[in-house]
């Protein structure tokens, strides 16, 4: 088990699976397999860390920064060759990188690029340390915005569906909710006119 901070910007190949109880970061490659019980924070600022089969344990944190490069949404990412397992209790920690205050509606951030066709096993159950429903397609609120998470994105096709990658996307409230809000405002305006009429 590796405590402390393991930063890999080159290539690290061990004889067996690497267990990380501390912090793993960097933009290199770690093989053959990685089991995280501490924190996985790919990149040095925003960047991609490549691993073999990845297990995010029940006490682990997947620490991700979201940013923008010109008009493109970018984020930390882990590129996995092998299976991806997310144990119950795993925490998804999101932060905004300097320069990005509010992502835009429809922005997709790819967090785990999963090779092959094997599905991700398990889901995150915590967001920034708080128990949150993060099952397939779930919506959640963060940074005063509405988001959706998927474990079936397709990085190669720049798509939120059709694959086996983990991604989050900014979503707008459903049209029905917007209509209700508009009706409420209209009713309030009519009521105010009657009072002052």
PDB file of C-alpha atoms in Angstrom:
ATOM      1  CA  UNK A   1       0.000   0.000   0.000  1.00  0.00           C
ATOM      2  CA  UNK A   2       1.314   3.445  -0.916  1.00  0.00           C
ATOM      3  CA  UNK A   3       0.708   6.213   1.635  1.00  0.00           C
ATOM      4  CA  UNK A   4       1.741   9.839   1.089  1.00  0.00           C
ATOM      5  CA  UNK A   5       1.653  11.450  -2.372  1.00  0.00           C
ATOM      6  CA  UNK A   6       2.532   9.367  -5.427  1.00  0.00           C
ATOM      7  CA  UNK A   7       2.890  11.665  -8.441  1.00  0.00           C
ATOM      8  CA  UNK A   8       3.402   9.824 -11.727  1.00  0.00           C
ATOM      9  CA  UNK A   9       4.309  11.929 -14.749  1.00  0.00           C
ATOM     10  CA  UNK A  10       6.253   9.179 -16.480  1.00  0.00           C
ATOM     11  CA  UNK A  11       5.560   5.461 -16.433  1.00  0.00           C
ATOM     12  CA  UNK A  12       5.224   3.270 -13.341  1.00  0.00           C
ATOM     13  CA  UNK A  13       4.843  -0.471 -13.820  1.00  0.00           C
ATOM     14  CA  UNK A  14       4.643  -2.700 -10.762  1.00  0.00           C
ATOM     15  CA  UNK A  15       4.771  -6.483 -10.525  1.00  0.00           C
ATOM     16  CA  UNK A  16       1.257  -6.565  -9.074  1.00  0.00           C
ATOM     17  CA  UNK A  17      -1.692  -4.248  -8.430  1.00  0.00           C
ATOM     18  CA  UNK A  18      -0.769  -0.969  -6.745  1.00  0.00           C
ATOM     19  CA  UNK A  19      -2.805  -0.049  -3.665  1.00  0.00           C
ATOM     20  CA  UNK A  20      -2.896   3.690  -2.956  1.00  0.00           C
ATOM     21  CA  UNK A  21      -3.923   4.776   0.540  1.00  0.00           C
ATOM     22  CA  UNK A  22      -2.640   8.322   0.064  1.00  0.00           C
ATOM     23  CA  UNK A  23      -2.827  10.532  -3.044  1.00  0.00           C
ATOM     24  CA  UNK A  24      -2.162   9.480  -6.638  1.00  0.00           C
ATOM     25  CA  UNK A  25      -1.792  12.263  -9.220  1.00  0.00           C
ATOM     26  CA  UNK A  26       0.085  13.165 -12.393  1.00  0.00           C
ATOM     27  CA  UNK A  27      -0.181  12.757 -16.157  1.00  0.00           C
ATOM     28  CA  UNK A  28       1.725   9.528 -16.616  1.00  0.00           C
ATOM     29  CA  UNK A  29       0.829   5.845 -16.799  1.00  0.00           C
ATOM     30  CA  UNK A  30       0.390   3.440 -13.896  1.00  0.00           C
ATOM     31  CA  UNK A  31       0.206  -0.325 -14.529  1.00  0.00           C
ATOM     32  CA  UNK A  32      -0.886  -3.067 -14.246  1.00  0.00           C
ATOM     33  CA  UNK A  33      -3.813  -2.236 -11.937  1.00  0.00           C
ATOM     34  CA  UNK A  34      -4.614   0.402  -9.340  1.00  0.00           C
ATOM     35  CA  UNK A  35      -6.777   0.135  -6.227  1.00  0.00           C
ATOM     36  CA  UNK A  36      -7.516   3.472  -4.545  1.00  0.00           C
ATOM     37  CA  UNK A  37      -8.476   3.707  -0.887  1.00  0.00           C
ATOM     38  CA  UNK A  38      -7.196   7.284  -0.629  1.00  0.00           C
ATOM     39  CA  UNK A  39      -7.506   9.982  -3.315  1.00  0.00           C
ATOM     40  CA  UNK A  40      -7.104   9.786  -7.080  1.00  0.00           C
ATOM     41  CA  UNK A  41      -6.490  13.261  -8.530  1.00  0.00           C
ATOM     42  CA  UNK A  42      -5.483  12.887 -12.192  1.00  0.00           C
ATOM     43  CA  UNK A  43      -3.389  15.655 -13.720  1.00  0.00           C
ATOM     44  CA  UNK A  44      -1.068  18.210 -12.162  1.00  0.00           C
ATOM     45  CA  UNK A  45      -3.548  20.970 -12.812  1.00  0.00           C
ATOM     46  CA  UNK A  46      -5.996  19.721 -15.437  1.00  0.00           C
ATOM     47  CA  UNK A  47      -4.688  16.599 -17.121  1.00  0.00           C
ATOM     48  CA  UNK A  48      -5.092  12.893 -17.815  1.00  0.00           C
ATOM     49  CA  UNK A  49      -3.619   9.992 -15.846  1.00  0.00           C
ATOM     50  CA  UNK A  50      -3.609   6.557 -17.499  1.00  0.00           C
ATOM     51  CA  UNK A  51      -4.022   3.373 -15.470  1.00  0.00           C
ATOM     52  CA  UNK A  52      -4.574  -0.322 -15.825  1.00  0.00           C
ATOM     53  CA  UNK A  53      -7.729  -1.777 -14.278  1.00  0.00           C
ATOM     54  CA  UNK A  54      -9.044   0.741 -11.742  1.00  0.00           C
ATOM     55  CA  UNK A  55     -10.853   0.175  -8.466  1.00  0.00           C
ATOM     56  CA  UNK A  56     -12.132   3.160  -6.502  1.00  0.00           C
ATOM     57  CA  UNK A  57     -12.693   1.756  -3.017  1.00  0.00           C
ATOM     58  CA  UNK A  58     -15.489   2.603  -0.611  1.00  0.00           C
ATOM     59  CA  UNK A  59     -13.341   5.151   1.252  1.00  0.00           C
ATOM     60  CA  UNK A  60     -11.801   6.673  -1.886  1.00  0.00           C
ATOM     61  CA  UNK A  61     -12.139  10.144  -3.369  1.00  0.00           C
ATOM     62  CA  UNK A  62     -11.982  10.861  -7.103  1.00  0.00           C
ATOM     63  CA  UNK A  63     -10.817  14.477  -7.175  1.00  0.00           C
ATOM     64  CA  UNK A  64     -11.678  16.288 -10.415  1.00  0.00           C
ATOM     65  CA  UNK A  65     -11.100  19.851 -11.626  1.00  0.00           C
ATOM     66  CA  UNK A  66     -13.348  21.283 -14.329  1.00  0.00           C
ATOM     67  CA  UNK A  67     -12.140  24.013 -16.660  1.00  0.00           C
ATOM     68  CA  UNK A  68     -12.359  25.519 -20.114  1.00  0.00           C
ATOM     69  CA  UNK A  69      -9.892  25.859 -22.967  1.00  0.00           C
ATOM     70  CA  UNK A  70     -11.306  28.494 -25.290  1.00  0.00           C
ATOM     71  CA  UNK A  71     -14.869  27.279 -25.908  1.00  0.00           C
ATOM     72  CA  UNK A  72     -14.124  23.645 -25.025  1.00  0.00           C
ATOM     73  CA  UNK A  73     -15.010  22.243 -21.596  1.00  0.00           C
ATOM     74  CA  UNK A  74     -12.033  20.301 -20.208  1.00  0.00           C
ATOM     75  CA  UNK A  75     -11.465  18.370 -17.009  1.00  0.00           C
ATOM     76  CA  UNK A  76      -9.182  15.978 -15.231  1.00  0.00           C
ATOM     77  CA  UNK A  77      -9.568  12.483 -16.607  1.00  0.00           C
ATOM     78  CA  UNK A  78      -8.432   8.947 -15.892  1.00  0.00           C
ATOM     79  CA  UNK A  79      -7.920   6.797 -18.973  1.00  0.00           C
ATOM     80  CA  UNK A  80      -8.355   3.157 -17.965  1.00  0.00           C
ATOM     81  CA  UNK A  81      -7.138   0.040 -19.783  1.00  0.00           C
ATOM     82  CA  UNK A  82      -9.053  -2.761 -18.107  1.00  0.00           C
ATOM     83  CA  UNK A  83     -12.087  -2.836 -15.854  1.00  0.00           C
ATOM     84  CA  UNK A  84     -13.466   0.065 -13.853  1.00  0.00           C
ATOM     85  CA  UNK A  85     -14.985  -0.708 -10.438  1.00  0.00           C
ATOM     86  CA  UNK A  86     -16.544   1.928  -8.190  1.00  0.00           C
ATOM     87  CA  UNK A  87     -17.352   0.634  -4.715  1.00  0.00           C
ATOM     88  CA  UNK A  88     -20.267   1.947  -2.657  1.00  0.00           C
ATOM     89  CA  UNK A  89     -19.047   4.885  -0.583  1.00  0.00           C
ATOM     90  CA  UNK A  90     -16.718   6.262  -3.288  1.00  0.00           C
ATOM     91  CA  UNK A  91     -16.726  10.068  -3.292  1.00  0.00           C
ATOM     92  CA  UNK A  92     -16.744  12.267  -6.423  1.00  0.00           C
ATOM     93  CA  UNK A  93     -15.120  15.593  -5.498  1.00  0.00           C
ATOM     94  CA  UNK A  94     -15.623  18.447  -7.981  1.00  0.00           C
ATOM     95  CA  UNK A  95     -13.846  21.795  -8.055  1.00  0.00           C
ATOM     96  CA  UNK A  96     -13.661  24.582 -10.628  1.00  0.00           C
ATOM     97  CA  UNK A  97     -10.251  25.347 -12.068  1.00  0.00           C
ATOM     98  CA  UNK A  98      -9.194  28.986 -12.151  1.00  0.00           C
ATOM     99  CA  UNK A  99     -10.871  30.795 -15.032  1.00  0.00           C
ATOM    100  CA  UNK A 100     -14.080  28.765 -15.105  1.00  0.00           C
ATOM    101  CA  UNK A 101     -16.832  30.250 -12.950  1.00  0.00           C
ATOM    102  CA  UNK A 102     -19.952  28.791 -14.531  1.00  0.00           C
ATOM    103  CA  UNK A 103     -19.958  25.962 -17.069  1.00  0.00           C
ATOM    104  CA  UNK A 104     -22.481  26.400 -19.886  1.00  0.00           C
ATOM    105  CA  UNK A 105     -25.649  24.398 -20.531  1.00  0.00           C
ATOM    106  CA  UNK A 106     -24.776  21.276 -22.481  1.00  0.00           C
ATOM    107  CA  UNK A 107     -21.113  21.246 -21.407  1.00  0.00           C
ATOM    108  CA  UNK A 108     -19.911  17.646 -21.058  1.00  0.00           C
ATOM    109  CA  UNK A 109     -16.944  16.772 -18.858  1.00  0.00           C
ATOM    110  CA  UNK A 110     -15.463  13.288 -19.366  1.00  0.00           C
ATOM    111  CA  UNK A 111     -14.060  11.927 -16.085  1.00  0.00           C
ATOM    112  CA  UNK A 112     -13.191   8.280 -16.782  1.00  0.00           C
ATOM    113  CA  UNK A 113     -12.325   7.000 -20.248  1.00  0.00           C
ATOM    114  CA  UNK A 114     -13.011   3.263 -20.111  1.00  0.00           C
ATOM    115  CA  UNK A 115     -11.444   1.139 -22.856  1.00  0.00           C
ATOM    116  CA  UNK A 116     -13.224  -1.652 -24.694  1.00  0.00           C
ATOM    117  CA  UNK A 117     -16.905  -2.389 -24.234  1.00  0.00           C
ATOM    118  CA  UNK A 118     -16.945  -3.450 -20.566  1.00  0.00           C
ATOM    119  CA  UNK A 119     -19.407  -1.464 -18.477  1.00  0.00           C
ATOM    120  CA  UNK A 120     -18.361   0.440 -15.376  1.00  0.00           C
ATOM    121  CA  UNK A 121     -19.149  -1.653 -12.302  1.00  0.00           C
ATOM    122  CA  UNK A 122     -20.805   0.328  -9.505  1.00  0.00           C
ATOM    123  CA  UNK A 123     -21.551   4.038  -9.062  1.00  0.00           C
ATOM    124  CA  UNK A 124     -20.385   6.937  -6.928  1.00  0.00           C
ATOM    125  CA  UNK A 125     -22.509   7.402  -3.804  1.00  0.00           C
ATOM    126  CA  UNK A 126     -21.036  10.655  -2.489  1.00  0.00           C
ATOM    127  CA  UNK A 127     -20.553  14.105  -4.001  1.00  0.00           C
ATOM    128  CA  UNK A 128     -18.002  16.339  -2.272  1.00  0.00           C
ATOM    129  CA  UNK A 129     -18.338  14.182   0.843  1.00  0.00           C
ATOM    130  CA  UNK A 130     -22.150  14.193   1.030  1.00  0.00           C
ATOM    131  CA  UNK A 131     -24.260  11.114   0.297  1.00  0.00           C
ATOM    132  CA  UNK A 132     -25.913  11.843  -3.057  1.00  0.00           C
ATOM    133  CA  UNK A 133     -27.816   9.752  -5.620  1.00  0.00           C
ATOM    134  CA  UNK A 134     -25.366   9.370  -8.513  1.00  0.00           C
ATOM    135  CA  UNK A 135     -26.803   6.339 -10.278  1.00  0.00           C
ATOM    136  CA  UNK A 136     -26.999   6.201 -14.087  1.00  0.00           C
ATOM    137  CA  UNK A 137     -28.765   9.282 -15.453  1.00  0.00           C
ATOM    138  CA  UNK A 138     -29.260  10.882 -12.036  1.00  0.00           C
ATOM    139  CA  UNK A 139     -29.433  14.652 -11.775  1.00  0.00           C
ATOM    140  CA  UNK A 140     -27.775  16.565  -8.958  1.00  0.00           C
ATOM    141  CA  UNK A 141     -27.145  20.174  -7.982  1.00  0.00           C
ATOM    142  CA  UNK A 142     -23.681  21.653  -7.578  1.00  0.00           C
ATOM    143  CA  UNK A 143     -22.225  25.143  -8.051  1.00  0.00           C
ATOM    144  CA  UNK A 144     -25.823  26.484  -8.171  1.00  0.00           C
ATOM    145  CA  UNK A 145     -26.372  24.509 -11.381  1.00  0.00           C
ATOM    146  CA  UNK A 146     -28.146  21.288 -12.380  1.00  0.00           C
ATOM    147  CA  UNK A 147     -26.019  18.382 -13.583  1.00  0.00           C
ATOM    148  CA  UNK A 148     -26.506  14.847 -14.842  1.00  0.00           C
ATOM    149  CA  UNK A 149     -24.126  11.906 -14.485  1.00  0.00           C
ATOM    150  CA  UNK A 150     -23.722   8.964 -16.829  1.00  0.00           C
ATOM    151  CA  UNK A 151     -21.576   5.840 -16.852  1.00  0.00           C
ATOM    152  CA  UNK A 152     -22.451   5.293 -20.521  1.00  0.00           C
ATOM    153  CA  UNK A 153     -20.804   8.259 -22.266  1.00  0.00           C
ATOM    154  CA  UNK A 154     -18.612   7.879 -25.349  1.00  0.00           C
ATOM    155  CA  UNK A 155     -15.473  10.034 -25.293  1.00  0.00           C
ATOM    156  CA  UNK A 156     -14.508   9.022 -28.829  1.00  0.00           C
ATOM    157  CA  UNK A 157     -17.816  10.235 -30.241  1.00  0.00           C
ATOM    158  CA  UNK A 158     -17.990  13.279 -27.927  1.00  0.00           C
ATOM    159  CA  UNK A 159     -21.340  11.885 -26.815  1.00  0.00           C
ATOM    160  CA  UNK A 160     -23.101  11.645 -23.460  1.00  0.00           C
ATOM    161  CA  UNK A 161     -24.599   8.294 -24.533  1.00  0.00           C
ATOM    162  CA  UNK A 162     -23.678   5.136 -26.399  1.00  0.00           C
ATOM    163  CA  UNK A 163     -20.513   4.081 -24.592  1.00  0.00           C
ATOM    164  CA  UNK A 164     -19.046   3.031 -21.263  1.00  0.00           C
ATOM    165  CA  UNK A 165     -17.273   6.180 -20.054  1.00  0.00           C
ATOM    166  CA  UNK A 166     -18.095   8.281 -16.973  1.00  0.00           C
ATOM    167  CA  UNK A 167     -19.153  11.877 -17.652  1.00  0.00           C
ATOM    168  CA  UNK A 168     -21.151  14.721 -16.173  1.00  0.00           C
ATOM    169  CA  UNK A 169     -23.132  17.333 -18.079  1.00  0.00           C
ATOM    170  CA  UNK A 170     -24.803  20.654 -17.306  1.00  0.00           C
ATOM    171  CA  UNK A 171     -28.557  20.328 -17.849  1.00  0.00           C
ATOM    172  CA  UNK A 172     -31.274  22.954 -18.064  1.00  0.00           C
ATOM    173  CA  UNK A 173     -34.400  22.466 -15.942  1.00  0.00           C
ATOM    174  CA  UNK A 174     -37.081  20.458 -17.739  1.00  0.00           C
ATOM    175  CA  UNK A 175     -39.406  22.583 -19.947  1.00  0.00           C
ATOM    176  CA  UNK A 176     -42.351  21.676 -17.706  1.00  0.00           C
ATOM    177  CA  UNK A 177     -40.671  23.346 -14.755  1.00  0.00           C
ATOM    178  CA  UNK A 178     -39.945  26.455 -16.817  1.00  0.00           C
ATOM    179  CA  UNK A 179     -43.594  26.623 -17.964  1.00  0.00           C
ATOM    180  CA  UNK A 180     -44.806  26.344 -14.370  1.00  0.00           C
ATOM    181  CA  UNK A 181     -42.452  29.133 -13.352  1.00  0.00           C
ATOM    182  CA  UNK A 182     -43.686  31.326 -16.230  1.00  0.00           C
ATOM    183  CA  UNK A 183     -47.345  30.634 -15.362  1.00  0.00           C
ATOM    184  CA  UNK A 184     -46.633  31.524 -11.744  1.00  0.00           C
ATOM    185  CA  UNK A 185     -45.034  34.822 -12.759  1.00  0.00           C
ATOM    186  CA  UNK A 186     -47.912  35.645 -15.148  1.00  0.00           C
ATOM    187  CA  UNK A 187     -50.475  34.914 -12.411  1.00  0.00           C
ATOM    188  CA  UNK A 188     -48.597  37.152 -10.006  1.00  0.00           C
ATOM    189  CA  UNK A 189     -48.540  39.979 -12.586  1.00  0.00           C
ATOM    190  CA  UNK A 190     -52.314  39.612 -13.220  1.00  0.00           C
ATOM    191  CA  UNK A 191     -53.038  39.571  -9.476  1.00  0.00           C
ATOM    192  CA  UNK A 192     -50.914  42.696  -8.973  1.00  0.00           C
ATOM    193  CA  UNK A 193     -52.788  44.520 -11.760  1.00  0.00           C
ATOM    194  CA  UNK A 194     -56.143  43.647 -10.158  1.00  0.00           C
ATOM    195  CA  UNK A 195     -54.944  44.991  -6.805  1.00  0.00           C
ATOM    196  CA  UNK A 196     -53.781  48.239  -8.342  1.00  0.00           C
ATOM    197  CA  UNK A 197     -56.611  48.470 -10.927  1.00  0.00           C
TER     198      UNK A 197
END
